[in-house]
Amino acid sequence: MSKARKDFTQEQETKIIKGNVSAAYAAKSARVQVIGAYPITPQTTVVEKLSEFVDSGSMPGTQYIKVESEHSAMASMVGASMTGTRTFTATSGQGLFYMNEMLHWATGTRLPIVTAIASRGPAPPWNIWADFTDVISQRDTGWMCSFCATHQEIYDEILMSYKVCEDYEILLPKFVAYGGFILSHTSKPVIIEDQEAVDNYLPPLPDEKGWPHIFMDPERPMMFGNLIMPSGFYSEFRLKIHDAHMKAKEKIKNAAKEFEKSFGRNYGNGLTQQYKMNDAEVGMLIYGDLALQMEEAVDLVREEGYKVGMVKLRYFRPFPVEDIINIAKSVKVLGVMDRATAFGSPTGGPVSSEVKTAIEGVEKTAKILPMIGGLGGREVTLEQQTEQLKILIKMNETGDAPGDLFHGTLWHGKLEVE
Amino acid sequence: MFFIGWLVIIKNQKGKSWIKLVESKEIIEIFFHGRGGQTAITASQLLAEMAYEKGFIDTIAIPIIGAERRGAPIMAFTKISEKKQIRTYDSVKEPDYMIIFDTSLLDIPRIKDTIKEGVIIIANSPIPIDTTDFPDNVKIYIVDATGICIKREFMHSSGPILNIPMLGAFGKVTGYYDLEIMEKVLKKEFGEKKVEKNMIVATDAYESVKEV
Amino acid sequence: MSNTEKWKDINKSREKRPKVQEYKNWKELPPIPISLPIDGAIGITGDWRTFRPIIDQDGCNKCGICWMYCPEGSIINKEDGTFEVDLTYCKGCGICAKECPTNNIEMKRESDITHE
């Protein structure tokens, strides 16, 4: 099969493309063999572009399965991946929720399916704009999950994902999430890499033998999806999934290192990426598109003489506990900005709750200020982000948290009509 | 580029930190106002591509997308930068240029409010636009894009395709790109066949845009 | 090969695969639970039987319905076309007797057979 697919052509080229198109190009560069997807705003242009690629013959041999729902999209991916193929799909918000049952199936069968998520706010109230609650709400499906801050990162991260997911010690599915509209529909220059360079970077496509643990071959029959009695190895298989997540941290770091060697673009250590944190007294942990703009805000605030820094959280699952502890030890105040909600959790924000858990019991860590903002695509301006940094600076100077916290969390940028 | 820098210094002499603001103007911001179906969003994307082709190192096209329908007011932005990486995704508040596809939009107060002091407007209009209540230092260029499209039969299912003539006019006013670059980008985007007619309307606009 | 890679044998050809795989702890387990086709995966089910199916070979029309219906695959289709019950795995459920169109299979109590 892999021999017949030599005629993928792509030279290194910079294109001004939407984030969604960047995701489609990544799937093409990765030579995905089966795509099963259902369109949903704001992901639609990913599947539009992919169907264009398949139709025009620029992805020879790739199967595009037209499905009738997201549940079927993921089911088709599970089925296709079981036969030993590289698979790709994309969705958003409500579509992701509809996939939920099949997401568990993908983890349980340990299939390296990569799914791009153009994140959007869950309804109701009906919302189609950037909000990471959709992908974070799938936290416990066992999928790996990372966020992108730039158009280029979407392309790069999807390639890195295949490298990590298809590692025989990992074999896990993964979400690559980016803010709906903010990244999905804006256009920026993206470097599409040379096909041969990508082929050299990625592991080879699975051959007729399929994955090592699961395959559909009448010559080597096997049964999977079996029932396990309570006295059987059920919890042990669950432990193995968690074990794979823990092992994935090293693999993610290696994949990022190798990526830098091959393509020259740096993504920190893979799990987190620091910006001007070396001498910082105050830091901000932030993820998704807001992270890029926060770099600009950090520079602006530094011009005024304050020692601030920023950490981009690239991975939410596996959660980079060790990195978070180091960061929390290196600064005095750490803001954690969530563009997502976790109702009823310790802080109301999913990542800030996890940060608090991660540093539990560690001595001399920063004061954590959980923040929530930009929900449902609400614009977060550069001015607002500098203001957020200044709140942290003030907290460091006076030792007091700002007054208008809601149960310990700062909901920044709330509308107040005069 | 130099021209823009100068404008900003004048503009901010009242303010305190003008040097920083000049620096931040390394990024040129363009504001598009149009109506659904007038192809303003594609214009913002094409402008980003042409600027990149010309040698700007970073560009971003930002459409504001909600529940669009034909005729509804549409906003889009393009930021282009010659040297600096663009690291913001937020909307443009103080544009350097404003491209207005439909002057009837200026009757809507909230749209009129987006016109800021010092902006250069390129409007689709056969006659000079009404500048009552405009802020100071606004420079206005007009081009009869709709007229050009009708004359050259450059239409889609329900109206003229305004983005090409408007971008032709913008290229002339700013000098950021010329017709040659425009042709190159349009070829890449729409294929060889369709370029000819595009270039006819672009040239018409390029030659007929004038300051008022 | 380390113990933790034992499961990778399942990727081998049918002949080279192990008949039975045994795992001592979670680290040795394959990534997912799987079953390979072997005889009597959950043991010798023949000793569950209290009634034994007896095929009357004289009246049998060799239709094969018993063979098709047997949930355990314990009816053997012999080369001469006749059918025989594999008593090692037959658990005595009686489905063959129920389905036999010629009523040719009798379920006999095991204790009666032993006493004979």
Coordinates of C-alpha atoms in Angstrom, one line a residue, chain A:
Chain A
M1 CA 0.0 0.0 0.0
S2 CA 2.7 2.5 1.0
K3 CA 4.5 1.9 -2.3
A4 CA 1.6 3.0 -4.4
R5 CA 1.5 6.3 -2.5
K6 CA 4.8 7.7 -3.6
D7 CA 3.2 10.2 -5.9
F8 CA 2.3 12.7 -3.2
T9 CA 4.0 15.9 -4.3
Q10 CA 4.8 18.9 -2.2
E11 CA 7.8 21.2 -2.2
Q12 CA 8.5 23.6 0.7
E13 CA 6.2 26.5 0.2
T14 CA 4.8 29.4 2.2
K15 CA 1.1 29.9 1.8
I16 CA -1.2 32.5 3.3
I17 CA -3.9 30.2 4.6
K18 CA -6.6 29.9 7.2
G19 CA -5.9 27.8 10.3
N20 CA -8.3 25.2 9.0
V21 CA -6.5 24.9 5.7
S22 CA -3.3 24.6 7.6
A23 CA -4.8 21.5 9.4
A24 CA -5.8 20.1 6.1
Y25 CA -2.3 20.6 4.6
A26 CA -0.9 18.8 7.7
A27 CA -3.1 15.8 7.1
K28 CA -2.0 15.8 3.5
S29 CA 1.7 16.1 4.4
A30 CA 1.2 13.2 6.8
R31 CA -0.2 11.1 4.0
V32 CA -3.3 10.1 5.9
Q33 CA -4.9 7.1 4.4
V34 CA -8.5 7.5 5.6
I35 CA -10.5 10.6 6.4
G36 CA -14.0 10.4 7.7
A37 CA -15.5 13.7 8.7
Y38 CA -18.7 15.6 9.1
P39 CA -18.7 19.4 8.6
I40 CA -19.5 21.7 11.5
T41 CA -18.8 25.4 12.0
P42 CA -16.0 26.4 12.5
Q43 CA -14.3 23.3 11.4
T44 CA -16.0 23.1 8.0
T45 CA -13.1 24.4 5.8
V46 CA -10.9 21.6 7.1
V47 CA -13.0 18.9 5.5
E48 CA -13.8 21.1 2.5
K49 CA -10.1 21.4 1.7
L50 CA -9.5 17.7 2.4
S51 CA -12.3 16.6 0.1
E52 CA -10.8 19.0 -2.5
F53 CA -7.4 17.4 -2.2
V54 CA -8.9 13.9 -2.5
D55 CA -11.1 14.8 -5.4
S56 CA -8.3 16.6 -7.3
G57 CA -6.1 13.6 -7.0
S58 CA -3.4 15.3 -4.9
M59 CA -3.9 12.7 -2.2
P60 CA -3.7 9.6 -4.3
G61 CA -5.0 6.5 -2.6
T62 CA -6.6 8.3 0.3
Q63 CA -10.2 7.3 1.1
Y64 CA -12.6 10.0 2.1
I65 CA -15.6 8.6 3.8
K66 CA -18.7 10.7 3.7
V67 CA -20.5 10.1 7.0
E68 CA -23.9 11.2 8.3
S69 CA -22.8 12.4 11.7
E70 CA -19.9 12.9 14.0
H71 CA -20.6 9.7 15.8
S72 CA -20.2 7.9 12.5
A73 CA -17.2 10.0 11.7
M74 CA -15.4 8.7 14.7
A75 CA -16.8 5.2 14.3
S76 CA -15.4 5.1 10.8
M77 CA -12.0 6.3 12.1
V78 CA -12.0 3.6 14.7
G79 CA -12.8 1.0 12.1
A80 CA -10.3 2.3 9.6
S81 CA -7.5 2.6 12.2
M82 CA -8.2 -1.0 13.3
T83 CA -7.3 -2.2 9.8
G84 CA -3.9 -0.5 10.2
T85 CA -4.2 2.9 8.5
R86 CA -3.2 6.5 9.3
T87 CA -6.4 8.3 10.0
F88 CA -7.5 11.9 10.4
T89 CA -10.7 13.7 11.2
A90 CA -11.8 17.1 12.5
T91 CA -14.7 18.5 14.4
S92 CA -15.9 21.3 16.8
G93 CA -18.1 21.8 19.9
Q94 CA -21.4 20.0 19.6
G95 CA -20.0 17.6 17.0
L96 CA -17.3 16.6 19.5
F97 CA -19.9 15.9 22.1
Y98 CA -21.7 13.7 19.7
M99 CA -18.5 11.7 19.1
N100 CA -18.1 11.1 22.8
E101 CA -19.0 7.4 22.9
M102 CA -16.6 6.6 20.0
L103 CA -13.8 8.6 21.6
H104 CA -13.8 6.2 24.5
W105 CA -13.7 3.4 22.0
A106 CA -10.6 4.8 20.3
T107 CA -8.7 5.1 23.6
G108 CA -9.8 1.6 24.8
T109 CA -8.6 0.0 21.5
R110 CA -5.5 2.2 21.6
L111 CA -5.8 3.6 18.1
P112 CA -3.5 6.5 17.1
I113 CA -6.3 8.7 15.5
V114 CA -5.5 12.4 15.2
T115 CA -8.4 14.8 15.4
A116 CA -8.2 18.5 14.8
I117 CA -10.6 20.5 16.9
A118 CA -11.6 24.1 15.9
S119 CA -12.8 24.8 19.4
R120 CA -16.1 26.5 20.0
G121 CA -18.3 27.3 23.0
P122 CA -20.8 24.7 24.0
A123 CA -24.5 25.5 23.6
P124 CA -26.8 26.7 24.9
P125 CA -26.7 29.7 24.6
W126 CA -25.8 28.8 21.0
N127 CA -22.2 29.8 20.3
I128 CA -19.8 29.0 17.5
W129 CA -16.7 31.0 18.6
A130 CA -13.5 30.2 20.3
D131 CA -13.8 28.5 23.7
F132 CA -11.8 25.4 24.7
T133 CA -14.6 24.0 27.0
D134 CA -15.5 21.6 24.2
V135 CA -12.2 19.8 24.0
I136 CA -11.4 20.1 27.7
S137 CA -14.8 18.5 28.5
Q138 CA -13.5 15.4 26.8
R139 CA -10.7 15.3 29.4
D140 CA -11.4 11.9 30.8
T141 CA -11.8 10.1 27.5
G142 CA -8.1 9.3 27.6
W143 CA -7.2 11.2 24.5
M144 CA -4.1 13.3 24.5
C145 CA -4.8 16.9 24.0
S146 CA -2.7 19.9 22.9
F147 CA -3.4 23.5 22.0
C148 CA -2.0 25.6 19.1
A149 CA -1.3 29.3 19.3
T150 CA -0.4 30.0 15.6
H151 CA -1.4 28.8 12.2
Q152 CA 2.0 27.3 11.7
E153 CA 1.7 25.5 15.0
I154 CA -1.5 23.8 13.8
Y155 CA 0.4 22.3 10.8
D156 CA 3.5 21.4 12.9
E157 CA 1.5 20.0 15.8
I158 CA -0.5 17.6 13.7
L159 CA 2.7 16.3 12.2
M160 CA 4.3 15.9 15.7
S161 CA 1.1 14.2 16.9
Y162 CA 1.4 11.4 14.5
K163 CA 5.0 10.9 15.6
V164 CA 3.9 10.6 19.3
C165 CA 0.6 8.8 18.8
E166 CA 2.0 6.1 16.5
D167 CA 4.9 5.2 18.8
Y168 CA 4.4 1.6 19.8
E169 CA 4.8 2.4 23.5
I170 CA 2.1 5.1 23.3
L171 CA -0.7 4.2 20.8
L172 CA -3.1 6.8 21.9
P173 CA -5.5 9.1 20.0
K174 CA -5.0 12.8 20.2
F175 CA -6.8 16.1 19.8
V176 CA -5.1 19.1 18.3
A177 CA -7.2 22.1 19.4
Y178 CA -7.2 25.7 18.2
G179 CA -9.6 28.5 18.7
G180 CA -12.5 28.6 16.3
F181 CA -12.5 31.6 14.0
I182 CA -9.6 33.2 15.8
L183 CA -7.3 30.7 14.2
S184 CA -9.6 28.7 12.0
H185 CA -10.8 31.6 9.8
T186 CA -7.9 34.1 9.9
S187 CA -5.1 33.8 7.4
K188 CA -1.4 33.9 8.0
P189 CA 1.7 32.7 6.3
V190 CA 2.3 29.0 6.9
I191 CA 5.3 27.0 5.7
I192 CA 4.1 23.8 4.1
E193 CA 7.1 21.5 4.3
D194 CA 8.7 19.4 1.6
Q195 CA 7.0 16.0 1.3
E196 CA 10.3 14.1 1.6
A197 CA 11.3 15.9 4.7
V198 CA 7.9 15.1 6.3
D199 CA 8.2 11.5 5.3
N200 CA 11.6 11.3 6.9
Y201 CA 10.4 12.9 10.1
L202 CA 7.2 10.8 10.5
P203 CA 7.2 7.1 11.3
P204 CA 6.5 4.9 8.2
L205 CA 2.9 4.3 7.3
P206 CA 1.5 1.1 8.8
D207 CA 2.0 -1.7 6.4
E208 CA -0.3 -4.7 5.7
K209 CA 0.6 -6.1 9.1
G210 CA -1.3 -3.2 10.8
W211 CA -0.6 -2.0 14.3
P212 CA 1.2 -4.4 16.6
H213 CA -1.7 -4.8 19.0
I214 CA -4.7 -4.7 16.7
F215 CA -5.3 -5.7 13.1
M216 CA -7.9 -7.2 10.9
D217 CA -6.4 -10.1 9.0
P218 CA -8.3 -13.3 8.2
E219 CA -5.0 -15.1 8.3
R220 CA -4.4 -14.0 11.8
P221 CA -7.8 -13.8 13.4
M222 CA -8.3 -12.2 16.7
M223 CA -11.2 -10.9 18.8
F224 CA -11.2 -7.6 20.6
G225 CA -13.6 -5.4 22.5
N226 CA -14.1 -8.4 24.7
L227 CA -16.0 -8.4 28.0
I228 CA -13.9 -8.4 31.1
M229 CA -15.4 -9.6 34.3
P230 CA -14.9 -7.6 37.4
S231 CA -12.3 -10.1 38.6
G232 CA -10.5 -9.8 35.3
F233 CA -7.8 -7.3 34.2
Y234 CA -10.2 -4.4 33.6
S235 CA -8.5 -1.9 36.0
E236 CA -5.1 -3.1 34.8
F237 CA -6.0 -2.2 31.2
R238 CA -7.1 1.2 32.4
L239 CA -3.8 1.6 34.3
K240 CA -2.0 0.9 31.0
I241 CA -3.7 3.8 29.3
H242 CA -2.6 6.1 32.2
D243 CA 0.9 4.6 31.9
A244 CA 0.9 5.4 28.2
H245 CA 0.1 9.0 29.0
M246 CA 2.9 9.2 31.5
K247 CA 5.3 7.7 29.0
A248 CA 4.1 10.1 26.3
K249 CA 5.6 13.1 28.1
E250 CA 9.1 11.9 27.1
K251 CA 8.0 11.1 23.6
I252 CA 6.4 14.5 23.2
K253 CA 9.7 16.1 24.2
N254 CA 11.6 14.0 21.8
A255 CA 9.2 14.7 19.0
A256 CA 9.5 18.4 19.5
K257 CA 13.3 18.1 19.7
E258 CA 13.4 16.1 16.5
F259 CA 11.0 18.5 14.9
E260 CA 13.3 21.4 15.6
K261 CA 16.2 19.5 14.1
S262 CA 14.3 18.7 10.9
F263 CA 12.3 21.9 10.3
G264 CA 14.0 24.5 12.6
R265 CA 10.9 25.6 14.5
N266 CA 11.1 25.5 18.3
Y267 CA 8.2 24.6 20.5
G268 CA 9.8 24.8 23.9
N269 CA 10.2 21.4 25.4
G270 CA 7.1 20.2 23.6
L271 CA 4.9 20.2 26.7
T272 CA 5.3 23.9 27.6
Q273 CA 7.0 26.8 26.0
Q274 CA 8.4 29.6 28.0
Y275 CA 8.7 33.3 27.0
K276 CA 11.0 35.6 29.0
M277 CA 10.7 33.5 32.1
N278 CA 14.4 33.5 33.1
D279 CA 14.3 36.5 35.4
A280 CA 10.6 36.8 35.7
E281 CA 9.0 37.5 39.1
V282 CA 5.5 37.3 37.8
G283 CA 4.3 34.7 35.2
M284 CA 1.2 33.9 33.3
L285 CA 0.3 30.4 32.2
I286 CA -1.9 30.5 29.2
Y287 CA -2.9 28.4 26.2
G288 CA -4.3 28.6 22.7
D289 CA -4.3 31.7 20.6
L290 CA -4.2 34.0 23.6
A291 CA -0.6 32.8 24.2
L292 CA 0.7 34.5 21.1
Q293 CA -0.9 37.8 21.9
M294 CA 0.3 37.5 25.5
E295 CA 3.9 37.4 24.2
E296 CA 3.2 40.9 22.8
A297 CA 1.7 42.0 26.1
V298 CA 4.7 40.7 28.0
D299 CA 7.0 42.8 25.8
L300 CA 4.9 45.8 26.4
V301 CA 4.8 45.4 30.1
R302 CA 8.6 44.7 30.2
E303 CA 9.2 48.0 28.4
E304 CA 7.8 49.6 31.5
G305 CA 10.4 47.8 33.6
Y306 CA 8.5 45.0 35.1
K307 CA 9.9 41.5 35.2
V308 CA 7.1 39.4 33.7
G309 CA 7.1 36.3 31.7
M310 CA 4.7 33.8 30.1
V311 CA 4.4 30.1 29.7
K312 CA 2.4 28.6 26.9
L313 CA 0.8 25.4 28.0
R314 CA 1.0 23.2 24.9
Y315 CA -0.3 20.0 26.4
F316 CA -3.3 19.6 28.6
R317 CA -3.2 15.7 28.4
P318 CA -0.8 14.4 29.5
F319 CA -0.6 17.3 32.0
P320 CA 3.0 18.5 32.4
V321 CA 3.1 18.3 36.2
E322 CA 6.9 18.5 36.5
D323 CA 7.1 21.6 34.3
I324 CA 4.3 23.3 36.2
I325 CA 6.0 22.7 39.5
N326 CA 9.3 24.2 38.2
I327 CA 7.4 27.2 36.9
A328 CA 5.5 27.7 40.1
K329 CA 8.8 27.6 42.0
S330 CA 10.5 30.1 39.7
V331 CA 8.0 32.9 40.1
K332 CA 6.3 34.6 43.0
V333 CA 2.9 35.1 41.4
L334 CA 1.5 32.9 38.6
G335 CA -1.6 33.8 36.8
V336 CA -3.4 30.9 35.1
M337 CA -5.7 32.0 32.3
D338 CA -8.5 29.7 31.1
R339 CA -10.5 30.2 28.0
A340 CA -12.7 27.4 29.2
T341 CA -14.9 26.6 32.2
A342 CA -15.1 23.7 34.6
F343 CA -18.2 24.4 36.5
G344 CA -18.1 23.6 40.2
S345 CA -14.4 22.7 40.2
P346 CA -12.1 24.2 42.8
T347 CA -11.4 27.3 40.7
G348 CA -14.0 27.2 38.0
G349 CA -11.3 27.0 35.4
P350 CA -10.1 23.6 34.2
V351 CA -6.4 24.3 33.8
S352 CA -6.1 26.5 37.0
S353 CA -7.7 23.6 39.0
E354 CA -5.2 21.2 37.6
V355 CA -2.3 23.6 38.3
K356 CA -3.4 23.8 41.9
T357 CA -3.5 20.0 42.1
A358 CA -0.1 19.7 40.5
I359 CA 1.7 21.9 43.0
E360 CA -0.1 20.5 46.0
G361 CA 2.4 19.7 48.7
V362 CA 5.3 21.4 47.0
E363 CA 7.0 24.0 49.1
K364 CA 7.8 27.6 48.2
T365 CA 5.5 27.8 45.2
A366 CA 4.0 30.9 43.6
K367 CA 0.7 32.3 44.6
I368 CA -1.7 31.2 42.0
L369 CA -4.3 33.5 40.6
P370 CA -6.9 31.6 38.5
M371 CA -8.4 33.7 35.7
I372 CA -11.1 33.1 33.2
G373 CA -11.7 35.2 30.1
G374 CA -12.5 35.2 26.4
L375 CA -15.3 32.7 26.7
G376 CA -17.5 32.1 23.7
G377 CA -15.1 33.9 21.4
R378 CA -15.2 37.2 23.4
E379 CA -12.4 39.3 22.1
V380 CA -9.4 39.6 24.4
T381 CA -7.5 42.7 23.4
L382 CA -3.9 43.4 23.8
E383 CA -4.8 46.1 26.3
Q384 CA -6.8 43.6 28.4
Q385 CA -3.8 41.2 28.4
T386 CA -1.4 43.9 29.6
E387 CA -4.0 44.7 32.3
Q388 CA -4.0 41.1 33.4
L389 CA -0.3 41.1 33.7
K390 CA -0.5 44.3 35.8
I391 CA -3.0 42.7 38.1
L392 CA -0.4 40.0 38.8
I393 CA 2.4 42.6 39.3
K394 CA 0.2 44.5 41.8
M395 CA -0.5 41.2 43.6
N396 CA 3.2 40.6 43.8
E397 CA 3.9 44.1 45.1
T398 CA 1.1 44.3 47.7
G399 CA 0.7 40.6 48.5
D400 CA -3.0 40.9 48.2
A401 CA -5.2 39.3 45.6
P402 CA -7.4 41.7 43.6
G403 CA -10.7 42.5 45.3
D404 CA -13.3 41.4 42.8
L405 CA -12.6 37.6 42.8
F406 CA -15.5 35.2 42.4
H407 CA -14.7 32.3 44.8
G408 CA -11.0 32.9 44.3
T409 CA -11.1 33.3 40.5
L410 CA -10.8 36.5 38.5
W411 CA -13.4 36.5 35.7
H412 CA -11.7 39.1 33.5
G413 CA -13.4 41.4 31.0
K414 CA -17.0 40.9 32.3
L415 CA -19.5 43.1 30.5
E416 CA -20.8 45.9 32.7
V417 CA -23.3 48.2 31.1
E418 CA -23.5 51.7 32.5

